[in-house]
């Protein structure tokens, strides 16, 4: 599950080989899976596994995803890092050796987000995105229309988190009622982020916590985190 999202976040045509890779890191008995295209970062945490030794590496997301997809869903997979550049995977009756790149080359993201964000029910936020995504533009010249504008609106002394999209011929808008004390900087969510977010929200029954900084927005759903640049 984790790799299917990671593999969608990664861009196929990359100038930097490291960006085609997914970062796998075992720390504090948790396996962190990280993928990025520099505009969008996906983090996931897996805790249900046996660990013999902590370590980290990066390997091709597409190759790894293809291997895992073809294995039976309940089979145990053993990962062992042979050298800095070679990862050995064994499962069922198969053995694979994957090429790796050192973790040091993987982009590092340290962004501070305001703590007070907004927390919404996943299914409600998903509905808002699904209702508004239909009017997004594909016009490359006006890139600010290629997304959903999310901002706070007020009607009859009630506050709403509102999503709006338009391609200048039609406009879609959808709102969710929120607490009137919540501060939320208005932002435009890029198209790619919206589609990744929708697939994460579809698999999440709980809540989604949203916080933003000047240029980025962060969504936390269960163990998964999606951080995205926003459109100016």
mmCIF file of C-alpha atoms in Angstrom:
data_model
loop_
_atom_site.group_PDB
_atom_site.id
_atom_site.type_symbol
_atom_site.label_atom_id
_atom_site.label_comp_id
_atom_site.label_asym_id
_atom_site.label_seq_id
_atom_site.Cartn_x
_atom_site.Cartn_y
_atom_site.Cartn_z
ATOM 1 C CA UNK A 1 0.000 0.000 0.000
ATOM 2 C CA UNK A 2 2.725 2.375 1.047
ATOM 3 C CA UNK A 3 4.758 1.845 -2.102
ATOM 4 C CA UNK A 4 1.795 2.294 -4.428
ATOM 5 C CA UNK A 5 1.501 5.895 -3.173
ATOM 6 C CA UNK A 6 5.282 6.412 -3.084
ATOM 7 C CA UNK A 7 5.567 5.139 -6.636
ATOM 8 C CA UNK A 8 2.854 7.582 -7.791
ATOM 9 C CA UNK A 9 4.531 10.559 -6.112
ATOM 10 C CA UNK A 10 7.831 9.914 -7.906
ATOM 11 C CA UNK A 11 8.216 11.453 -11.366
ATOM 12 C CA UNK A 12 9.010 8.990 -14.171
ATOM 13 C CA UNK A 13 11.388 11.286 -16.056
ATOM 14 C CA UNK A 14 14.007 12.378 -13.590
ATOM 15 C CA UNK A 15 17.242 14.218 -14.144
ATOM 16 C CA UNK A 16 18.445 13.177 -10.662
ATOM 17 C CA UNK A 17 18.608 9.370 -10.283
ATOM 18 C CA UNK A 18 18.093 9.617 -6.498
ATOM 19 C CA UNK A 19 14.595 11.050 -7.065
ATOM 20 C CA UNK A 20 13.506 7.795 -8.760
ATOM 21 C CA UNK A 21 14.296 6.016 -5.508
ATOM 22 C CA UNK A 22 12.308 5.488 -2.359
ATOM 23 C CA UNK A 23 14.034 5.924 1.000
ATOM 24 C CA UNK A 24 13.645 2.947 3.345
ATOM 25 C CA UNK A 25 14.831 3.610 6.864
ATOM 26 C CA UNK A 26 14.518 1.442 9.955
ATOM 27 C CA UNK A 27 14.753 3.488 13.139
ATOM 28 C CA UNK A 28 13.273 2.943 16.626
ATOM 29 C CA UNK A 29 11.536 -0.256 15.433
ATOM 30 C CA UNK A 30 9.671 1.652 12.735
ATOM 31 C CA UNK A 31 10.140 1.388 8.975
ATOM 32 C CA UNK A 32 9.924 4.817 7.349
ATOM 33 C CA UNK A 33 9.103 4.980 3.650
ATOM 34 C CA UNK A 34 9.824 8.346 2.006
ATOM 35 C CA UNK A 35 9.332 9.435 -1.622
ATOM 36 C CA UNK A 36 9.568 12.857 -3.248
ATOM 37 C CA UNK A 37 9.593 14.727 -6.545
ATOM 38 C CA UNK A 38 10.873 17.860 -4.704
ATOM 39 C CA UNK A 39 7.394 19.471 -4.886
ATOM 40 C CA UNK A 40 5.594 16.723 -3.038
ATOM 41 C CA UNK A 41 6.881 14.533 -0.185
ATOM 42 C CA UNK A 42 5.202 11.387 1.068
ATOM 43 C CA UNK A 43 6.146 9.789 4.407
ATOM 44 C CA UNK A 44 4.722 6.568 5.744
ATOM 45 C CA UNK A 45 5.476 4.576 8.873
ATOM 46 C CA UNK A 46 5.154 0.807 9.163
ATOM 47 C CA UNK A 47 5.500 -0.822 12.553
ATOM 48 C CA UNK A 48 4.323 -4.389 11.990
ATOM 49 C CA UNK A 49 7.557 -6.197 11.070
ATOM 50 C CA UNK A 50 10.530 -8.058 12.540
ATOM 51 C CA UNK A 51 13.785 -6.145 12.694
ATOM 52 C CA UNK A 52 17.186 -7.775 13.059
ATOM 53 C CA UNK A 53 19.301 -4.691 12.475
ATOM 54 C CA UNK A 54 18.546 -1.022 11.912
ATOM 55 C CA UNK A 55 19.713 0.618 8.698
ATOM 56 C CA UNK A 56 18.671 2.673 5.698
ATOM 57 C CA UNK A 57 19.005 2.712 1.940
ATOM 58 C CA UNK A 58 17.317 4.036 -1.203
ATOM 59 C CA UNK A 59 16.284 1.858 -4.124
ATOM 60 C CA UNK A 60 14.136 2.159 -7.258
ATOM 61 C CA UNK A 61 10.518 2.689 -6.223
ATOM 62 C CA UNK A 62 9.132 1.333 -9.495
ATOM 63 C CA UNK A 63 11.204 -1.870 -9.469
ATOM 64 C CA UNK A 64 10.426 -2.553 -5.810
ATOM 65 C CA UNK A 65 6.728 -1.847 -6.318
ATOM 66 C CA UNK A 66 6.591 -4.200 -9.335
ATOM 67 C CA UNK A 67 8.272 -6.989 -7.362
ATOM 68 C CA UNK A 68 5.957 -6.619 -4.349
ATOM 69 C CA UNK A 69 2.857 -6.387 -6.524
ATOM 70 C CA UNK A 70 3.560 -9.779 -8.089
ATOM 71 C CA UNK A 71 4.069 -11.595 -4.785
ATOM 72 C CA UNK A 72 1.154 -13.136 -2.901
ATOM 73 C CA UNK A 73 -0.200 -10.619 -0.422
ATOM 74 C CA UNK A 74 0.458 -12.663 2.733
ATOM 75 C CA UNK A 75 4.008 -13.769 1.932
ATOM 76 C CA UNK A 76 6.895 -12.739 4.179
ATOM 77 C CA UNK A 77 9.613 -10.699 2.549
ATOM 78 C CA UNK A 78 13.151 -10.476 3.833
ATOM 79 C CA UNK A 79 15.212 -7.367 3.081
ATOM 80 C CA UNK A 80 18.936 -7.442 3.732
ATOM 81 C CA UNK A 81 21.379 -4.733 2.756
ATOM 82 C CA UNK A 82 24.496 -6.465 1.381
ATOM 83 C CA UNK A 83 26.589 -3.393 0.602
ATOM 84 C CA UNK A 84 25.864 0.313 0.270
ATOM 85 C CA UNK A 85 24.853 -0.327 -3.354
ATOM 86 C CA UNK A 86 23.085 -3.673 -3.149
ATOM 87 C CA UNK A 87 19.845 -4.707 -1.481
ATOM 88 C CA UNK A 88 18.900 -8.354 -1.338
ATOM 89 C CA UNK A 89 15.213 -9.294 -1.241
ATOM 90 C CA UNK A 90 13.946 -12.821 -0.792
ATOM 91 C CA UNK A 91 10.313 -13.926 -0.775
ATOM 92 C CA UNK A 92 8.468 -17.164 -1.589
ATOM 93 C CA UNK A 93 10.866 -18.915 -3.984
ATOM 94 C CA UNK A 94 12.365 -15.775 -5.442
ATOM 95 C CA UNK A 95 15.521 -13.808 -4.796
ATOM 96 C CA UNK A 96 16.245 -10.300 -6.085
ATOM 97 C CA UNK A 97 19.245 -8.036 -5.946
ATOM 98 C CA UNK A 98 18.394 -4.357 -6.311
ATOM 99 C CA UNK A 99 20.784 -1.522 -6.954
ATOM 100 C CA UNK A 100 20.866 1.144 -4.268
ATOM 101 C CA UNK A 101 22.071 4.704 -3.902
ATOM 102 C CA UNK A 102 23.490 6.124 -0.636
ATOM 103 C CA UNK A 103 21.008 7.781 1.712
ATOM 104 C CA UNK A 104 23.194 10.927 2.002
ATOM 105 C CA UNK A 105 22.146 12.005 -1.502
ATOM 106 C CA UNK A 106 18.443 11.872 -0.690
ATOM 107 C CA UNK A 107 16.886 15.343 -0.238
ATOM 108 C CA UNK A 108 16.481 16.418 3.358
ATOM 109 C CA UNK A 109 13.327 18.241 4.416
ATOM 110 C CA UNK A 110 13.220 20.296 7.547
ATOM 111 C CA UNK A 111 10.291 22.619 7.402
ATOM 112 C CA UNK A 112 8.609 24.181 10.395
ATOM 113 C CA UNK A 113 4.843 24.196 10.307
ATOM 114 C CA UNK A 114 2.573 26.176 12.570
ATOM 115 C CA UNK A 115 1.232 23.878 15.245
ATOM 116 C CA UNK A 116 -2.323 25.202 15.209
ATOM 117 C CA UNK A 117 -3.819 23.826 12.044
ATOM 118 C CA UNK A 118 -7.212 22.423 11.245
ATOM 119 C CA UNK A 119 -8.437 18.855 11.837
ATOM 120 C CA UNK A 120 -11.210 17.490 9.640
ATOM 121 C CA UNK A 121 -12.980 14.188 9.136
ATOM 122 C CA UNK A 122 -11.252 12.427 6.214
ATOM 123 C CA UNK A 123 -14.493 11.541 4.431
ATOM 124 C CA UNK A 124 -15.754 15.163 4.594
ATOM 125 C CA UNK A 125 -12.500 16.599 3.233
ATOM 126 C CA UNK A 126 -12.487 13.894 0.540
ATOM 127 C CA UNK A 127 -16.002 14.954 -0.519
ATOM 128 C CA UNK A 128 -14.872 18.596 -0.728
ATOM 129 C CA UNK A 129 -11.958 17.647 -3.015
ATOM 130 C CA UNK A 130 -14.064 15.330 -5.182
ATOM 131 C CA UNK A 131 -16.744 17.974 -5.652
ATOM 132 C CA UNK A 132 -14.292 20.701 -6.635
ATOM 133 C CA UNK A 133 -11.640 18.839 -8.659
ATOM 134 C CA UNK A 134 -13.889 18.593 -11.731
ATOM 135 C CA UNK A 135 -13.445 22.269 -12.667
ATOM 136 C CA UNK A 136 -9.633 22.415 -12.424
ATOM 137 C CA UNK A 137 -7.960 23.849 -15.497
ATOM 138 C CA UNK A 138 -5.258 22.208 -17.648
ATOM 139 C CA UNK A 139 -4.008 25.528 -18.971
ATOM 140 C CA UNK A 140 -0.204 25.631 -18.655
ATOM 141 C CA UNK A 141 -0.071 29.411 -19.138
ATOM 142 C CA UNK A 142 -2.299 30.138 -16.149
ATOM 143 C CA UNK A 143 -0.864 27.637 -13.703
ATOM 144 C CA UNK A 144 -2.743 29.204 -10.762
ATOM 145 C CA UNK A 145 -5.972 27.700 -12.157
ATOM 146 C CA UNK A 146 -4.483 24.168 -12.144
ATOM 147 C CA UNK A 147 -5.554 23.414 -8.614
ATOM 148 C CA UNK A 148 -8.077 24.016 -5.838
ATOM 149 C CA UNK A 149 -8.117 27.265 -3.873
ATOM 150 C CA UNK A 150 -8.710 26.408 -0.211
ATOM 151 C CA UNK A 151 -9.604 29.276 2.107
ATOM 152 C CA UNK A 152 -11.900 30.282 4.953
ATOM 153 C CA UNK A 153 -15.236 31.934 4.174
ATOM 154 C CA UNK A 154 -17.895 33.295 6.510
ATOM 155 C CA UNK A 155 -21.668 33.182 6.083
ATOM 156 C CA UNK A 156 -24.287 33.992 8.748
ATOM 157 C CA UNK A 157 -21.584 34.234 11.432
ATOM 158 C CA UNK A 158 -20.437 30.672 10.682
ATOM 159 C CA UNK A 159 -16.958 29.794 9.390
ATOM 160 C CA UNK A 160 -16.373 27.392 6.513
ATOM 161 C CA UNK A 161 -13.331 25.841 4.909
ATOM 162 C CA UNK A 162 -14.094 26.320 1.235
ATOM 163 C CA UNK A 163 -12.546 24.760 -1.855
ATOM 164 C CA UNK A 164 -12.963 26.426 -5.248
ATOM 165 C CA UNK A 165 -11.710 25.490 -8.695
ATOM 166 C CA UNK A 166 -12.303 27.027 -12.105
ATOM 167 C CA UNK A 167 -11.037 26.731 -15.659
ATOM 168 C CA UNK A 168 -12.604 30.171 -16.377
ATOM 169 C CA UNK A 169 -15.631 28.574 -18.117
ATOM 170 C CA UNK A 170 -17.107 26.813 -15.110
ATOM 171 C CA UNK A 171 -16.561 26.997 -11.358
ATOM 172 C CA UNK A 172 -17.033 24.451 -8.573
ATOM 173 C CA UNK A 173 -17.212 25.288 -4.900
ATOM 174 C CA UNK A 174 -17.710 23.158 -1.802
ATOM 175 C CA UNK A 175 -17.615 24.086 1.895
ATOM 176 C CA UNK A 176 -17.193 22.418 5.295
ATOM 177 C CA UNK A 177 -18.257 24.094 8.501
ATOM 178 C CA UNK A 178 -15.342 24.600 10.930
ATOM 179 C CA UNK A 179 -14.691 26.277 14.274
ATOM 180 C CA UNK A 180 -14.656 30.069 13.923
ATOM 181 C CA UNK A 181 -11.411 30.358 15.963
ATOM 182 C CA UNK A 182 -9.350 28.457 13.397
ATOM 183 C CA UNK A 183 -6.789 30.462 11.434
ATOM 184 C CA UNK A 184 -5.902 29.085 8.037
ATOM 185 C CA UNK A 185 -3.766 30.830 5.421
ATOM 186 C CA UNK A 186 -5.474 30.615 2.020
ATOM 187 C CA UNK A 187 -3.578 28.364 -0.418
ATOM 188 C CA UNK A 188 -3.868 26.816 -3.872
ATOM 189 C CA UNK A 189 -3.328 23.050 -3.844
ATOM 190 C CA UNK A 190 -1.601 21.708 -6.988
ATOM 191 C CA UNK A 191 -3.329 19.101 -9.137
ATOM 192 C CA UNK A 192 -0.851 16.273 -8.498
ATOM 193 C CA UNK A 193 -1.130 16.791 -4.737
ATOM 194 C CA UNK A 194 -4.924 16.635 -4.935
ATOM 195 C CA UNK A 195 -4.933 13.241 -6.674
ATOM 196 C CA UNK A 196 -2.401 11.748 -4.229
ATOM 197 C CA UNK A 197 -4.347 13.200 -1.320
ATOM 198 C CA UNK A 198 -7.601 11.715 -2.582
ATOM 199 C CA UNK A 199 -6.092 8.217 -2.761
ATOM 200 C CA UNK A 200 -4.693 8.592 0.788
ATOM 201 C CA UNK A 201 -8.005 9.880 2.155
ATOM 202 C CA UNK A 202 -9.920 7.018 0.535
ATOM 203 C CA UNK A 203 -7.887 4.577 2.642
ATOM 204 C CA UNK A 204 -8.194 6.562 5.860
ATOM 205 C CA UNK A 205 -11.285 6.345 8.054
ATOM 206 C CA UNK A 206 -10.165 8.737 10.775
ATOM 207 C CA UNK A 207 -9.226 12.390 10.668
ATOM 208 C CA UNK A 208 -6.823 14.457 8.629
ATOM 209 C CA UNK A 209 -4.761 17.174 10.322
ATOM 210 C CA UNK A 210 -3.762 20.071 8.075
ATOM 211 C CA UNK A 211 -1.143 22.709 8.844
ATOM 212 C CA UNK A 212 0.607 25.122 6.529
ATOM 213 C CA UNK A 213 3.655 27.373 6.329
ATOM 214 C CA UNK A 214 4.252 30.184 3.814
ATOM 215 C CA UNK A 215 5.053 27.914 0.874
ATOM 216 C CA UNK A 216 4.040 24.400 1.939
ATOM 217 C CA UNK A 217 1.124 22.480 3.345
ATOM 218 C CA UNK A 218 1.172 19.313 5.427
ATOM 219 C CA UNK A 219 -1.506 16.615 5.740
ATOM 220 C CA UNK A 220 -1.282 13.953 8.456
ATOM 221 C CA UNK A 221 -3.505 10.883 8.124
ATOM 222 C CA UNK A 222 -2.853 7.996 10.502
ATOM 223 C CA UNK A 223 0.774 7.016 9.879
ATOM 224 C CA UNK A 224 0.970 8.762 6.510
ATOM 225 C CA UNK A 225 2.162 12.315 5.933
ATOM 226 C CA UNK A 226 1.952 14.281 2.677
ATOM 227 C CA UNK A 227 3.793 17.592 2.365
ATOM 228 C CA UNK A 228 3.347 19.699 -0.737
ATOM 229 C CA UNK A 229 4.479 23.002 -2.175
ATOM 230 C CA UNK A 230 1.569 25.271 -2.967
ATOM 231 C CA UNK A 231 0.819 27.353 -6.075
ATOM 232 C CA UNK A 232 1.586 31.042 -5.743
#
